[in-house]
Coordinates of C-alpha atoms in Angstrom, one line a residue:
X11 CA 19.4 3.7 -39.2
X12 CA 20.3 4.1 -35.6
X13 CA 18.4 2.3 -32.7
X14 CA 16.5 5.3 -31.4
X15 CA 14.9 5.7 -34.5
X16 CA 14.2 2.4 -35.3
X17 CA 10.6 1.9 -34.3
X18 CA 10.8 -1.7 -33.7
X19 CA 13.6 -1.0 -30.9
X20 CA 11.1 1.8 -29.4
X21 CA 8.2 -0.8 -29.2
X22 CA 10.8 -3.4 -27.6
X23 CA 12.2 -0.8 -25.3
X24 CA 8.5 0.0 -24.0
X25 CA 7.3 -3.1 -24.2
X26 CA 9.8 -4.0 -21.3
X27 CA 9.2 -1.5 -19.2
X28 CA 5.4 -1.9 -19.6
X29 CA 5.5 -3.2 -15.9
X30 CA 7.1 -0.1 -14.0
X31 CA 5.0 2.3 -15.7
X32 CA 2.0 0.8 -14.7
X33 CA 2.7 0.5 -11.3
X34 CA 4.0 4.0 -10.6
X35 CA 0.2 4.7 -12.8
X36 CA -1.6 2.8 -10.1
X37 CA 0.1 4.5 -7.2
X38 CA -0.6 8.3 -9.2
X39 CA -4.3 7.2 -9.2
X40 CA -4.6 6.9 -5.5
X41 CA -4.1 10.2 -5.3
X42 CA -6.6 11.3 -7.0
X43 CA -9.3 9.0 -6.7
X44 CA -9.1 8.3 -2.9
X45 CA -12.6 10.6 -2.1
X46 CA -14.4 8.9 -4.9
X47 CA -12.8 5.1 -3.3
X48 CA -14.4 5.8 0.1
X49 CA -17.6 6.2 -1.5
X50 CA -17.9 3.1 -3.6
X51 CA -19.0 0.2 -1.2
X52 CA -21.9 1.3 1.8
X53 CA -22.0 -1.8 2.8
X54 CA -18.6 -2.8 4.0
X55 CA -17.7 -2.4 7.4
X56 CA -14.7 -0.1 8.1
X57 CA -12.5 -2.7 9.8
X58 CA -12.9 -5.1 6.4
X59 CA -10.8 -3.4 3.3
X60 CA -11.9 -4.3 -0.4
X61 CA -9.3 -4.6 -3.0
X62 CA -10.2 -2.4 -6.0
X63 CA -7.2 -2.8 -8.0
X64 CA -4.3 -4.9 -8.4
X65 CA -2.0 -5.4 -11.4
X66 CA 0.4 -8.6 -11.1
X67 CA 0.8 -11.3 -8.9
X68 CA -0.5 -10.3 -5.3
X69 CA -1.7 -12.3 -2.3
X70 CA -3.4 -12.0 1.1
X71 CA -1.7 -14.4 3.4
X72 CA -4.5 -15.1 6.8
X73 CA -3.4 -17.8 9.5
X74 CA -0.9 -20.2 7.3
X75 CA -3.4 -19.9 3.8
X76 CA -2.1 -17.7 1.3
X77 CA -4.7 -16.3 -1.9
X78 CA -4.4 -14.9 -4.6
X79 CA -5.5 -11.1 -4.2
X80 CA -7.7 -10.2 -7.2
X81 CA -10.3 -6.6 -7.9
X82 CA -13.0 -7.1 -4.7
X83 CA -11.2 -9.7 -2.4
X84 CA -12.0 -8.7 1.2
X85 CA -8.9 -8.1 3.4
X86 CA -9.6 -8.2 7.3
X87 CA -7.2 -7.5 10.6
X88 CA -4.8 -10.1 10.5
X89 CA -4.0 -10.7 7.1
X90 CA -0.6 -9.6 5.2
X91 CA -0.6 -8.4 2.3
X92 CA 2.3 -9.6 -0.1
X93 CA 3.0 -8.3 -3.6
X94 CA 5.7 -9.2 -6.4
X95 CA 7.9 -7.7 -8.6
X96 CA 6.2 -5.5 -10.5
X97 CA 3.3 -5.8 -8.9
X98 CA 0.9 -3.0 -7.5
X99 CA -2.5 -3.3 -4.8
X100 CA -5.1 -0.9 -4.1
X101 CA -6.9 -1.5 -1.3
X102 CA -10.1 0.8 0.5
X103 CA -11.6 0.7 4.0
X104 CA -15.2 2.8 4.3
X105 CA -13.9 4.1 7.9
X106 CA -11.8 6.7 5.5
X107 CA -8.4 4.9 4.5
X108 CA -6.7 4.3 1.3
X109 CA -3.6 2.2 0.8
X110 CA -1.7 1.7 -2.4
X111 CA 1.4 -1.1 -2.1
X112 CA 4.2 -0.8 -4.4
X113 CA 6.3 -3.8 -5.6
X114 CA 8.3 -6.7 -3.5
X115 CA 5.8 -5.1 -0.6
X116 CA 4.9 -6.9 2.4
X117 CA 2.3 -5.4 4.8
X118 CA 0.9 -6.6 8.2
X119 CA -2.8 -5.6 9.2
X120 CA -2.7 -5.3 12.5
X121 CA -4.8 -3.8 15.8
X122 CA -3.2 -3.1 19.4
X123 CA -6.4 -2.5 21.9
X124 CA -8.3 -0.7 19.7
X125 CA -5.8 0.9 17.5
X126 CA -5.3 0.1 14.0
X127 CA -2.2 -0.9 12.9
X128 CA -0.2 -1.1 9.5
X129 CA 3.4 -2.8 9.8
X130 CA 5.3 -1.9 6.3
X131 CA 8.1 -5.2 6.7
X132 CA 9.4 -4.5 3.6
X133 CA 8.8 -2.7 0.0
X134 CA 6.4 0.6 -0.2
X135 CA 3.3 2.0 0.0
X136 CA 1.4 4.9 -0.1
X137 CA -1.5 5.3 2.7
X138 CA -4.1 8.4 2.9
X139 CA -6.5 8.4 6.1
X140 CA -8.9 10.6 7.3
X141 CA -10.1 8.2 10.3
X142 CA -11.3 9.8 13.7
X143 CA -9.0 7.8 15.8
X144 CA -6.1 7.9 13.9
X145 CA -3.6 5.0 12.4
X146 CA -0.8 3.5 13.2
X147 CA 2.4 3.0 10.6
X148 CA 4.6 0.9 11.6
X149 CA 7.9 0.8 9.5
X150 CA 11.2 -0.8 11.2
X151 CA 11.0 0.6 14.5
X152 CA 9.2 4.0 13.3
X153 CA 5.7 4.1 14.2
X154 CA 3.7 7.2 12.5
X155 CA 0.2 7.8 13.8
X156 CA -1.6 9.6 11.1
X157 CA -5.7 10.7 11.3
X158 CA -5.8 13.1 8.0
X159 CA -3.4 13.1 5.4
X160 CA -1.1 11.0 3.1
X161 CA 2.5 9.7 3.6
X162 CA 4.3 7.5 1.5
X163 CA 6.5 4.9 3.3
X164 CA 9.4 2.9 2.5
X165 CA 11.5 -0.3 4.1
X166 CA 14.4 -1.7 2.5
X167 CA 15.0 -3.5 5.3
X168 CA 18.4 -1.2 5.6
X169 CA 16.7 2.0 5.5
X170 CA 13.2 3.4 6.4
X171 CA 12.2 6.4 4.8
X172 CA 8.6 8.4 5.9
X173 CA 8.1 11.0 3.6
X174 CA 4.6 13.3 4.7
X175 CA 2.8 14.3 1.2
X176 CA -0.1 16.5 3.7
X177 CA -1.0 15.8 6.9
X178 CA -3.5 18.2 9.1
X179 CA -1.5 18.2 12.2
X180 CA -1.9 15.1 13.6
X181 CA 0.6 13.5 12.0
X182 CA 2.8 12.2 15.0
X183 CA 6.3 10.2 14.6
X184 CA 7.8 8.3 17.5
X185 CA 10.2 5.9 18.0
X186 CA 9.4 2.2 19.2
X187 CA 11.2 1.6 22.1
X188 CA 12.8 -1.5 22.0
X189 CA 13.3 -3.9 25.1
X190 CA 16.5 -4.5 26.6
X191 CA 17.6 -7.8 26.3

């Protein structure tokens, strides 16, 4: 009997990459649910985000304390959001924005007069906004303003990738100027 057929092997096989599959399922389902997420919780405020989802070890770091992330923990400007191997967060604001952070993912909630701001310092994530005033996506020295649509953003620290799933025309990509030393 070979080891493909071998349903023990199969099983093990799976079993080990039980992980991977469900993060790439959580990051599918954003997709699809991101209408229905924007309509669960009336009475958040849009500049506090509620976690619906997270699968793995996850935490919200704010000022030097760092928590566990778990299904309705409340993330505000100024926290970062850190996951593990592994690991997946999805994360709603009722002002009309979605985010969905892959594995090894760190992510900076920020605000720059009254601009919203998410700096991607490392990892991936998938964010879908339909906000008046837009959003800024700050990955490396890339920052994406996006008001409708989804992109899907990526920061190995070596490369930055932007990829635009759909955007309605406001999808705007500049480059940070950086300061002479």
């Amino acid at each position: 009997m070979t080891s493909s057929s071998n349903p023990r092997s199969r099983t093990r096989f799976l079993r080990h990459r039980r992980p991977a599959w469900a993060v790439l399922a959580l990051l599918a389902i954003v997709g699809t649910t991101a209408s229905v997420l924007l309509a669960v919780d009336s009475r958040a405020s849009s500049e506090t985000g509620t976690v619906v989802a997270t699968l793995g070890k996850a935490w919200r770091v704010r000022g030097t304390e760092r928590q566990p992330l778990a299904r309705q923990s409340r993330i505000r400007m100024g926290d970062i959001l850190v996951t593990g191997p592994a690991t997946g967060v999805l994360a709603y604001w009722n002002g009309g924005l979605v985010v969905c952070l892959g594995e090894n993912t760190e992510m900076a909630i920020e605000q720059r007069g009254s601009q919203p701001v998410l700096k991607l310092t490392g990892g991936q994530a998938r964010i879908t906004a339909d906000l008046p005033i837009g959003l800024d996506i700050q990955v490396g020295a890339t920052i994406t303003r996006l008001k409708r649509g989804t992109l899907r953003v990526a920061n190995s620290g070596d490369q930055v990738v932007i990829h635009v799933e759909h955007a309605i025309a406001d999808c705007l990509v500049r480059q940070r100027l950086v300061d002479p030393m």
